[in-house]
């Protein structure tokens, strides 16, 4: 059996869980596969002098066996001694809760970045410990940070995405969401190749605006996806008009897109060939995109494996379509 | 009763414990006192991108009620999650064991230093939490770091004092100990005034080479001590030819000084008026210095208070001597 090269663009929790299901499904099938994950870094933030990359870490911890299962992010068996002490000193911000185990990851990352290593090499070094079983590459070695424009009692202003997401729980409407730095960012080494040379390209059920959307905002990546010969299959992060988890609806509203499985597929127009929607959204039709409906709630390992299997099967059925879409360009 | 202004030069554990005894004795006497501690910063080190000031923190934690009592340094109820995780990533150095609670102090300090605050203001901010009951000033806002020249199987080289002290336990002889940066360092704001305006100046039983010695190596401080009108009383850190704790003997040997209560007093020649030695060293005589012998092991609170009381009493008896020593200059 030949090696199947699978490349996925991924945000945090949803992407990481889907990828774990994908690994399990490939292992069960006995398919020799090489998975490359292009991770979103636009929700990265510098806190307490430390560079925090939430999505990369969520993928790394989830696939490497270190994740806090119920929470979906952060480390298992986590403690918060450092954070509590920082609070005792009154150090801001206090709304971003970093655990002790997690702190170490950020210290190592910051030490390496300060020593001059690009984020992609830092991520590789961190993964040397976690062995996630995939090649995890940040979308870019250049810093990109999503900022959100809001207008509340304190007036109109731009704040870091994390402040809006974690501190405000996206309760204040976003007037716009801008991935600062994306325009000038270059894809990290290996990103374009992993897209161009993939046999299958996947969009896991990640946030279409601040995860997949920001990855695609790095110049060169959208083009690479739209011209790849591989079939591109996405999994809807929206079920029955609501995000599976998180507050993707607030992000979609900010960019004027309806919160529906069909609208997200439209957002990916020209990029995807296949689209998996939940049974609640059966009947969704998108021009030039093969839509299949199945239960999309990743409630446990087996249910997630079924979704990954459906994505692989759809890609296999679409292979000629993928080629024809590429020839459309 | 008028306010007594007491200024002490201090290193880490020995100095901090003596100062705690001093505070207790003054409280018991009902003496209104203002204590200024000039802390050694020459054993400071940057680890994991964080600025660590071991002696300042030992004084702050000890007087502020946060110290690990048995150990003498670091925080009580400490955990080592971050350190263990850093080790799991293979991050060096692994020989300096920072606790989780302690990490927070270094994060706050580094954040403030990076924001442009001088160490003296950072120390004041940290003390706002700990309320040590003394004014703690670093000897200098300029970085000073003791380095040790050794010659072992790896050849002759200079290493940071902490590597020699903590990693090697001073087992390799020091050919020399140099407080790098001391020549160009300026005393921190308030240091010279606290010496000049003191009613009593104390040298607690701190390391005469790498603690008191490095404080005195900052240009201006030695002169201020030798010309102050206040009586200067020291407590010997050496009892019966051996350090009370730590490896001060290795430091004294490096500078060619015998490990004895008398030799240390000679090292302080021209600076001290009074010298407390242990009963084991009764009979020690130093020209122009009043020597008194009493048990100097600080085994608990009460025994430490007795030593502090003896220092205060000796200073009171010496007040005219102090003035005459100043007039000697």
XYZ file of C-alpha atoms in Angstrom:
658
model
C 0.000 0.000 0.000
C 1.483 3.390 -0.898
C 1.944 6.124 1.649
C -0.963 8.551 1.758
C 0.071 12.122 2.383
C -2.635 13.964 4.266
C -2.412 17.658 5.047
C -4.826 19.417 7.378
C -5.279 23.060 8.327
C -6.187 23.188 12.002
C -7.213 25.475 14.803
C -7.459 24.292 18.402
C -9.839 21.919 20.116
C -12.105 20.915 17.195
C -9.179 20.443 14.856
C -7.130 18.529 17.394
C -9.933 16.115 18.256
C -10.699 15.488 14.605
C -7.015 14.789 13.956
C -6.911 12.298 16.793
C -9.864 10.524 15.204
C -8.088 10.630 11.860
C -4.969 9.016 13.295
C -7.078 6.316 14.941
C -8.996 5.619 11.741
C -5.843 5.401 9.641
C -4.282 3.057 12.191
C -7.410 0.866 12.180
C -7.377 0.722 8.389
C -3.682 -0.059 8.374
C -3.163 2.763 5.908
C 0.428 4.000 5.896
C -0.039 7.751 6.143
C 2.007 10.853 6.718
C -0.040 13.621 8.280
C 1.061 17.239 8.142
C -0.856 19.713 10.253
C -0.665 23.397 9.399
C -1.525 25.050 12.676
C -3.163 28.392 13.244
C -0.969 30.872 15.096
C -3.179 33.947 14.850
C -4.498 33.493 18.372
C -0.963 33.547 19.744
C -0.316 36.043 22.496
C 2.571 37.204 24.649
C 1.663 36.953 28.323
C 4.010 37.612 31.257
C 6.815 37.908 28.734
C 6.110 34.422 27.403
C 4.958 33.483 23.929
C 1.796 31.412 24.105
C 0.566 29.497 21.028
C -2.773 28.057 22.129
C -3.730 26.227 18.942
C -0.343 24.652 18.305
C -0.245 23.474 21.909
C -3.766 22.086 21.811
C -2.869 19.988 18.767
C 0.448 18.935 20.311
C -1.009 18.036 23.711
C -4.093 16.312 22.241
C -2.157 14.131 19.826
C 0.736 13.660 22.258
C -1.405 12.459 25.173
C -0.967 15.477 27.422
C -4.295 17.233 26.975
C -6.875 17.969 29.649
C -9.629 15.830 28.159
C -12.764 17.448 29.540
C -11.524 20.985 29.004
C -10.095 20.337 25.565
C -7.140 22.692 26.054
C -4.284 22.872 28.529
C -2.531 20.034 30.318
C -4.021 17.112 32.192
C -3.423 17.072 35.968
C -2.740 20.772 35.804
C -2.081 23.048 38.788
C -2.161 26.824 38.945
C 0.410 27.765 41.560
C 2.375 30.207 39.417
C -0.798 31.919 38.201
C -2.169 32.263 41.711
C 1.109 33.768 42.869
C 1.169 36.216 39.964
C -2.326 37.237 41.002
C -1.125 37.693 44.592
C 1.425 40.149 43.194
C -1.360 41.832 41.221
C 0.229 41.121 37.847
C -2.085 41.603 34.863
C -3.673 40.107 32.905
C -5.468 37.872 35.362
C -8.114 36.635 32.909
C -5.817 34.281 31.019
C -5.370 31.197 33.148
C -2.056 29.486 32.431
C -1.299 26.303 34.323
C 2.059 25.341 35.822
C 2.738 22.545 33.349
C 1.688 24.770 30.486
C 3.976 27.559 31.729
C 6.975 25.324 31.116
C 6.034 24.920 27.454
C 5.868 28.688 27.053
C 9.168 29.175 28.863
C 10.909 26.702 26.557
C 9.297 28.282 23.495
C 10.242 31.812 24.558
C 13.787 30.799 25.376
C 14.197 29.279 21.919
C 12.554 32.214 20.128
C 14.781 34.633 22.050
C 17.764 32.552 21.001
C 16.762 33.129 17.375
C 15.018 29.916 16.398
C 11.954 30.371 14.170
C 8.624 29.187 15.561
C 8.567 26.214 13.189
C 11.813 24.882 14.646
C 10.632 25.632 18.165
C 7.433 23.684 17.487
C 9.458 20.777 16.152
C 11.600 20.820 19.303
C 8.539 20.837 21.570
C 7.012 18.011 19.536
C 10.194 15.981 20.020
C 8.936 15.509 23.555
C 5.258 14.997 22.741
C 5.551 12.816 19.648
C 2.138 13.804 18.290
C 2.488 11.392 15.370
C 1.969 14.186 12.863
C 4.262 16.828 11.471
C 3.001 20.021 13.083
C 3.984 23.234 11.289
C 2.828 26.706 12.273
C 1.170 28.508 9.367
C 3.958 31.079 9.543
C 7.142 31.846 11.428
C 6.127 35.502 11.336
C 3.956 36.741 14.198
C 0.287 37.110 13.277
C -2.232 38.143 15.925
C -5.949 38.520 15.414
C -7.318 41.717 16.867
C -10.983 42.493 17.281
C -12.589 45.892 16.897
C -15.364 46.431 19.434
C -17.449 49.384 20.519
C -18.710 49.226 24.069
C -19.036 51.502 27.100
C -15.301 52.218 26.886
C -15.604 53.308 23.270
C -14.526 51.913 19.947
C -11.193 50.135 20.090
C -9.199 47.131 18.969
C -8.311 44.432 21.473
C -6.396 41.190 21.177
C -8.563 38.298 20.050
C -7.824 36.455 23.302
C -9.133 39.321 25.365
C -12.373 39.287 23.397
C -12.616 35.500 23.402
C -11.415 34.536 26.874
C -12.130 37.603 28.943
C -15.333 38.799 27.267
C -16.511 35.417 25.967
C -17.239 37.247 22.707
C -20.224 38.852 24.401
C -19.531 42.251 22.852
C -20.131 42.141 19.081
C -16.994 42.209 16.951
C -17.194 44.989 14.372
C -14.294 43.401 12.574
C -11.585 40.813 13.154
C -8.188 41.519 11.642
C -5.255 39.099 11.589
C -2.564 41.712 12.230
C 0.639 40.797 10.452
C -0.944 38.297 8.088
C -0.438 40.499 5.014
C 3.322 40.451 5.455
C 3.622 36.919 6.779
C 5.293 34.189 4.805
C 4.144 30.570 5.047
C 6.500 28.640 7.315
C 8.975 26.315 5.575
C 7.154 23.237 4.349
C 3.633 24.682 4.417
C 3.179 25.243 0.691
C 4.896 21.967 -0.154
C 2.651 20.058 2.248
C -0.391 21.493 0.481
C 0.951 21.046 -3.055
C 2.149 17.495 -2.500
C -0.794 16.216 -0.446
C -2.913 13.313 -1.620
C -5.765 14.556 0.568
C -6.316 18.003 2.027
C -8.605 18.366 5.032
C -10.309 21.274 6.797
C -11.218 19.884 10.227
C -14.168 21.448 12.076
C -12.147 24.484 13.181
C -13.284 28.077 13.418
C -13.693 29.274 9.809
C -12.778 32.872 10.678
C -10.075 32.932 13.341
C -8.497 29.510 12.665
C -8.874 28.231 9.089
C -9.585 31.807 7.945
C -6.364 33.201 9.352
C -4.305 30.318 7.976
C -5.760 31.093 4.545
C -4.969 34.784 5.080
C -1.228 34.118 4.940
C -0.278 35.067 1.372
C 0.330 31.982 -0.726
C -1.647 29.497 1.332
C -5.073 30.159 -0.208
C -3.564 29.905 -3.688
C -1.822 26.674 -2.805
C -5.099 25.183 -1.561
C -7.076 26.347 -4.577
C -4.549 24.921 -7.035
C -3.652 21.648 -5.369
C -4.476 18.537 -7.320
C -5.641 16.802 -4.167
C -9.292 16.600 -3.204
C -10.107 19.057 -0.433
C -12.672 17.941 2.115
C -13.993 20.064 4.948
C -15.976 19.184 8.053
C -18.575 21.729 9.090
C -17.937 23.337 12.473
C -21.574 24.479 12.455
C -24.445 22.135 13.285
C -28.030 23.241 12.931
C -27.132 26.929 12.899
C -24.846 26.877 15.940
C -21.155 26.207 16.518
C -20.331 22.716 17.800
C -18.339 24.463 20.512
C -16.817 27.863 21.035
C -18.312 31.060 19.682
C -17.726 30.760 15.940
C -21.138 32.370 15.398
C -19.816 35.643 16.834
C -16.859 35.457 14.443
C -19.035 34.676 11.421
C -21.384 37.546 12.279
C -18.370 39.864 12.410
C -17.535 39.070 8.804
C -21.169 39.142 7.681
C -21.592 35.441 7.195
C -24.603 33.475 8.398
C -23.988 30.802 11.001
C -24.865 27.751 8.940
C -23.090 24.760 7.470
C -23.933 26.007 3.998
C -22.662 29.533 4.554
C -19.322 28.280 5.861
C -19.009 26.070 2.777
C -19.662 29.156 0.633
C -16.883 30.910 2.543
C -14.598 28.090 1.385
C -15.871 28.439 -2.176
C -13.192 27.606 -4.729
C -11.224 25.741 -2.094
C -13.226 22.667 -1.090
C -14.501 19.771 -3.176
C -16.285 17.906 -0.443
C -18.177 19.018 2.663
C -19.389 16.984 5.574
C -22.440 18.338 7.378
C -24.395 17.042 10.328
C -27.594 15.109 9.747
C -29.393 18.193 11.068
C -28.116 19.998 7.981
C -28.862 17.238 5.470
C -30.033 18.720 2.209
C -27.440 21.492 2.212
C -26.401 22.087 -1.379
C -23.350 23.972 -2.637
C -22.450 24.321 -6.294
C -19.498 22.172 -7.263
C -19.167 20.674 -3.795
C -20.144 17.131 -2.854
C -22.027 17.315 0.433
C -22.566 14.342 2.709
C -24.486 14.293 5.962
C -23.642 12.249 9.047
C -23.622 12.845 12.811
C -20.832 15.403 13.373
C -20.729 15.655 17.164
C -17.316 14.349 18.249
C -18.625 12.980 21.539
C -15.928 10.338 21.964
C -13.161 8.492 20.163
C -15.355 6.147 18.113
C -17.752 8.889 16.944
C -14.796 11.049 15.927
C -13.242 8.157 14.011
C -16.469 7.748 12.028
C -16.292 11.403 10.977
C -12.642 11.103 9.967
C -13.505 7.939 8.028
C -16.264 9.786 6.178
C -13.817 12.570 5.287
C -11.286 10.044 3.942
C -13.975 8.175 2.002
C -15.333 11.381 0.503
C -11.819 12.413 -0.523
C -11.249 9.027 -2.176
C -14.492 9.357 -4.100
C -13.589 12.932 -5.068
C -10.089 12.373 -6.334
C -11.061 13.013 -9.979
C -13.179 16.011 -8.909
C -10.200 17.429 -7.073
C -8.159 17.231 -10.213
C -10.887 18.839 -12.286
C -11.261 21.678 -9.741
C -7.552 22.337 -9.992
C -7.823 22.472 -13.764
C -10.600 25.044 -13.323
C -8.068 27.567 -11.978
C 12.110 57.445 72.510
C 13.645 58.668 69.285
C 13.614 56.594 66.156
C 16.730 54.476 65.745
C 17.908 54.164 62.182
C 19.607 50.841 61.634
C 21.246 49.907 58.364
C 22.477 46.410 57.607
C 24.382 44.942 54.684
C 23.036 41.476 54.030
C 23.484 38.374 51.974
C 20.980 35.527 52.033
C 20.092 33.002 54.715
C 22.408 34.089 57.532
C 21.647 37.756 57.019
C 17.921 37.194 56.733
C 17.715 35.114 59.911
C 19.774 37.637 61.836
C 17.498 40.439 60.612
C 14.428 38.547 61.736
C 16.001 38.249 65.175
C 16.809 41.961 65.080
C 13.204 42.877 64.298
C 11.982 40.645 67.112
C 14.458 42.120 69.599
C 13.561 45.704 68.679
C 9.867 44.889 68.986
C 10.442 43.307 72.394
C 12.378 46.341 73.576
C 9.696 48.653 72.211
C 12.395 50.566 70.357
C 10.963 52.554 67.445
C 13.341 51.650 64.665
C 13.665 52.035 60.937
C 15.687 49.248 59.388
C 17.247 49.572 55.969
C 18.733 46.457 54.436
C 21.246 46.806 51.641
C 20.978 43.493 49.864
C 23.637 41.664 47.920
C 22.807 41.207 44.264
C 26.081 39.715 43.052
C 24.695 36.189 43.160
C 21.870 37.196 40.819
C 21.472 35.089 37.739
C 19.276 34.967 34.652
C 17.699 31.540 34.315
C 15.107 30.528 31.721
C 14.959 34.169 30.681
C 14.032 35.210 34.203
C 16.043 37.406 36.541
C 16.603 35.639 39.830
C 17.864 37.574 42.876
C 18.421 34.881 45.494
C 19.618 37.067 48.359
C 16.996 39.779 47.980
C 14.292 37.126 47.860
C 15.637 35.268 50.873
C 15.501 38.472 52.910
C 12.050 39.335 51.555
C 10.569 35.891 52.088
C 12.178 35.411 55.504
C 11.038 38.746 56.892
C 7.710 38.592 55.045
C 6.719 35.164 56.325
C 7.016 33.252 53.073
C 10.294 31.423 53.575
C 10.834 27.674 53.613
C 12.043 27.472 57.207
C 14.132 24.312 57.216
C 15.754 25.038 53.880
C 16.366 28.712 54.583
C 15.727 29.791 50.991
C 12.772 29.544 48.630
C 9.088 29.489 49.463
C 7.242 27.470 52.066
C 4.820 24.837 50.705
C 6.699 24.922 47.451
C 6.051 22.676 44.467
C 8.268 22.049 41.454
C 5.885 21.383 38.601
C 7.316 23.966 36.216
C 10.883 22.837 36.869
C 10.026 19.175 36.370
C 8.329 20.037 33.078
C 11.314 22.081 31.923
C 13.454 19.057 32.691
C 11.066 16.865 30.678
C 11.762 19.196 27.749
C 15.484 18.887 28.454
C 15.932 22.618 29.108
C 19.187 23.569 30.801
C 20.316 24.341 33.401
C 18.739 21.594 35.435
C 20.906 22.115 38.518
C 19.150 25.265 39.707
C 15.924 24.211 41.326
C 13.293 26.961 41.109
C 9.920 26.302 42.716
C 6.542 27.208 41.240
C 5.798 29.929 43.800
C 9.287 31.303 43.405
C 8.916 31.342 39.604
C 6.111 33.881 39.953
C 8.416 36.285 41.802
C 10.965 36.058 39.004
C 8.303 36.515 36.342
C 7.035 39.681 38.022
C 10.592 40.963 38.479
C 11.539 40.251 34.865
C 8.369 41.835 33.537
C 9.097 45.008 35.504
C 12.780 45.084 34.542
C 11.842 44.597 30.889
C 9.381 47.466 31.248
C 12.285 49.670 32.322
C 11.957 49.798 36.105
C 15.255 49.691 37.992
C 15.795 46.737 40.339
C 15.351 48.957 43.395
C 11.823 49.888 42.312
C 11.080 46.306 41.361
C 12.210 45.175 44.812
C 9.993 47.793 46.426
C 7.035 46.569 44.356
C 7.655 42.939 45.349
C 7.995 43.984 49.001
C 4.617 45.734 48.772
C 3.189 42.227 48.844
C 5.528 40.733 51.422
C 5.740 43.627 53.860
C 9.084 42.563 55.300
C 9.011 45.400 57.822
C 12.348 46.740 56.586
C 13.290 48.877 53.649
C 15.071 46.467 51.328
C 17.360 48.086 48.752
C 19.584 46.216 46.328
C 23.210 47.309 46.588
C 22.970 48.508 42.988
C 20.492 48.814 40.148
C 23.323 47.852 37.817
C 23.812 44.142 37.189
C 26.720 42.641 39.119
C 27.417 38.915 38.916
C 30.132 37.055 40.737
C 32.067 34.694 38.523
C 34.490 32.093 39.734
C 37.684 31.039 37.998
C 38.289 27.315 38.339
C 40.692 24.853 36.796
C 39.459 21.295 36.598
C 39.382 18.426 34.109
C 37.658 20.726 31.611
C 40.414 23.288 31.918
C 40.753 26.730 33.371
C 37.619 28.816 32.948
C 35.251 31.257 34.610
C 31.783 30.107 35.589
C 28.880 31.881 37.258
C 29.077 31.831 41.018
C 25.794 29.924 41.207
C 27.152 27.147 39.026
C 30.142 26.801 41.324
C 28.035 27.106 44.478
C 24.866 25.183 43.639
C 25.995 22.737 40.993
C 29.517 22.021 42.214
C 28.955 22.738 45.900
C 32.207 24.682 45.753
C 34.036 21.358 45.603
C 36.474 22.593 42.961
C 38.798 25.244 44.427
C 38.117 28.798 43.287
C 41.274 30.389 41.901
C 39.567 33.751 42.120
C 36.102 35.217 42.561
C 35.302 38.352 40.600
C 32.148 40.433 40.970
C 31.720 41.211 37.266
C 30.225 44.632 36.762
C 30.972 45.874 40.263
C 33.624 48.346 39.084
C 31.102 50.255 37.003
C 28.109 49.808 39.287
C 26.553 52.691 41.133
C 24.977 52.251 44.540
C 21.185 52.086 44.198
C 19.270 55.220 45.222
C 19.198 55.482 48.995
C 22.128 53.163 49.704
C 24.746 55.774 50.540
C 22.227 57.879 52.476
C 21.139 54.861 54.517
C 24.777 54.280 55.508
C 25.616 57.937 56.127
C 22.487 58.645 58.164
C 22.385 55.413 60.169
C 22.571 55.425 63.947
C 23.823 51.850 63.869
C 25.414 49.940 61.012
C 25.384 46.143 61.104
C 27.177 43.378 59.221
C 25.056 40.271 59.858
C 26.756 36.851 59.672
C 26.752 36.816 55.872
C 29.433 35.516 53.538
C 32.334 37.988 53.816
C 33.443 37.422 50.222
C 30.427 36.909 47.973
C 27.818 38.788 50.045
C 29.215 41.554 52.262
C 32.362 41.628 50.129
C 30.502 42.257 46.893
C 28.305 44.930 48.468
C 31.495 46.691 49.602
C 32.906 46.290 46.070
C 30.349 48.709 44.646
C 32.265 51.999 44.363
C 31.200 54.398 47.091
C 29.816 51.877 49.546
C 33.084 50.971 51.269
C 33.918 54.680 51.648
C 30.476 55.406 53.046
C 30.889 52.644 55.629
C 34.403 53.730 56.621
C 33.361 57.354 57.073
C 29.968 56.940 58.726
C 29.682 58.386 62.207
C 27.643 55.406 63.341
C 29.179 52.479 65.180
C 29.636 49.500 62.886
C 29.134 46.082 64.436
C 29.661 42.786 62.675
C 28.658 39.244 63.562
C 31.166 36.563 62.637
C 29.912 34.058 60.053
C 32.773 31.774 61.093
C 32.650 29.698 64.277
C 35.633 27.694 65.417
C 37.273 27.795 62.014
C 34.252 26.754 59.984
C 31.347 28.581 58.367
C 28.094 28.475 60.338
C 26.476 27.320 57.099
C 27.305 27.396 53.429
C 30.812 27.196 52.077
C 32.313 30.526 53.067
C 35.599 28.734 53.765
C 35.962 27.994 50.041
C 35.387 31.677 49.291
C 37.855 32.861 51.920
C 40.487 30.441 50.648
C 39.996 31.854 47.148
C 40.975 35.303 48.356
C 43.787 34.018 50.532
C 42.108 34.617 53.869
C 42.101 32.107 56.693
C 38.734 30.730 57.774
C 38.579 32.204 61.246
C 36.533 34.797 63.083
C 39.657 36.903 63.506
C 40.694 36.786 59.862
C 37.240 37.888 58.715
C 37.397 40.789 61.159
C 40.775 41.714 59.635
C 39.121 41.662 56.221
C 36.725 44.276 57.576
C 39.606 46.309 58.947
C 38.902 50.026 58.942
C 35.194 49.345 58.626
C 34.020 47.716 61.854
C 34.180 48.964 65.431
C 32.674 45.944 67.115
C 32.813 42.232 66.383
C 30.738 39.432 67.834
C 32.388 36.033 67.889
C 31.204 32.688 69.154
C 32.303 31.462 72.567
C 34.483 28.982 70.691
C 36.447 31.967 69.435
C 36.605 33.862 72.729
C 39.943 35.571 73.071
C 40.043 36.779 69.479
C 41.706 40.164 69.452
C 41.679 42.759 66.685
C 43.324 46.162 66.907
C 40.823 48.947 67.346
C 37.864 46.588 67.399
C 35.833 45.681 70.457
C 35.282 41.927 70.418
C 32.623 40.143 72.448
C 31.972 36.434 72.602
C 28.597 34.718 72.914
C 26.918 31.679 71.382
C 26.448 32.575 67.699
C 24.484 29.605 66.366
C 21.079 30.926 65.291
C 19.279 27.697 66.135
C 15.877 29.279 66.680
C 14.088 32.598 67.173
C 15.127 33.203 70.793
C 18.810 32.373 70.234
C 18.877 34.668 67.213
C 17.274 37.481 69.199
C 20.030 37.180 71.824
C 22.660 37.665 69.118
C 20.830 40.693 67.686
C 20.528 42.110 71.214
C 24.263 41.703 71.727
C 24.935 43.539 68.468
C 22.659 46.413 69.494
C 24.198 46.583 72.954
C 27.716 46.565 71.560
C 26.774 49.351 69.135
C 25.330 51.408 71.993
C 28.526 50.971 74.000
C 30.622 51.860 70.937
C 28.865 55.012 69.826
C 31.806 57.255 70.774
C 34.237 54.763 69.249
C 32.340 54.923 66.004
C 32.726 58.640 65.944
C 36.418 58.410 66.696
C 36.900 55.828 63.930
C 35.244 58.173 61.478
C 37.573 60.927 62.589
C 40.484 58.568 61.883
C 39.798 58.752 58.126
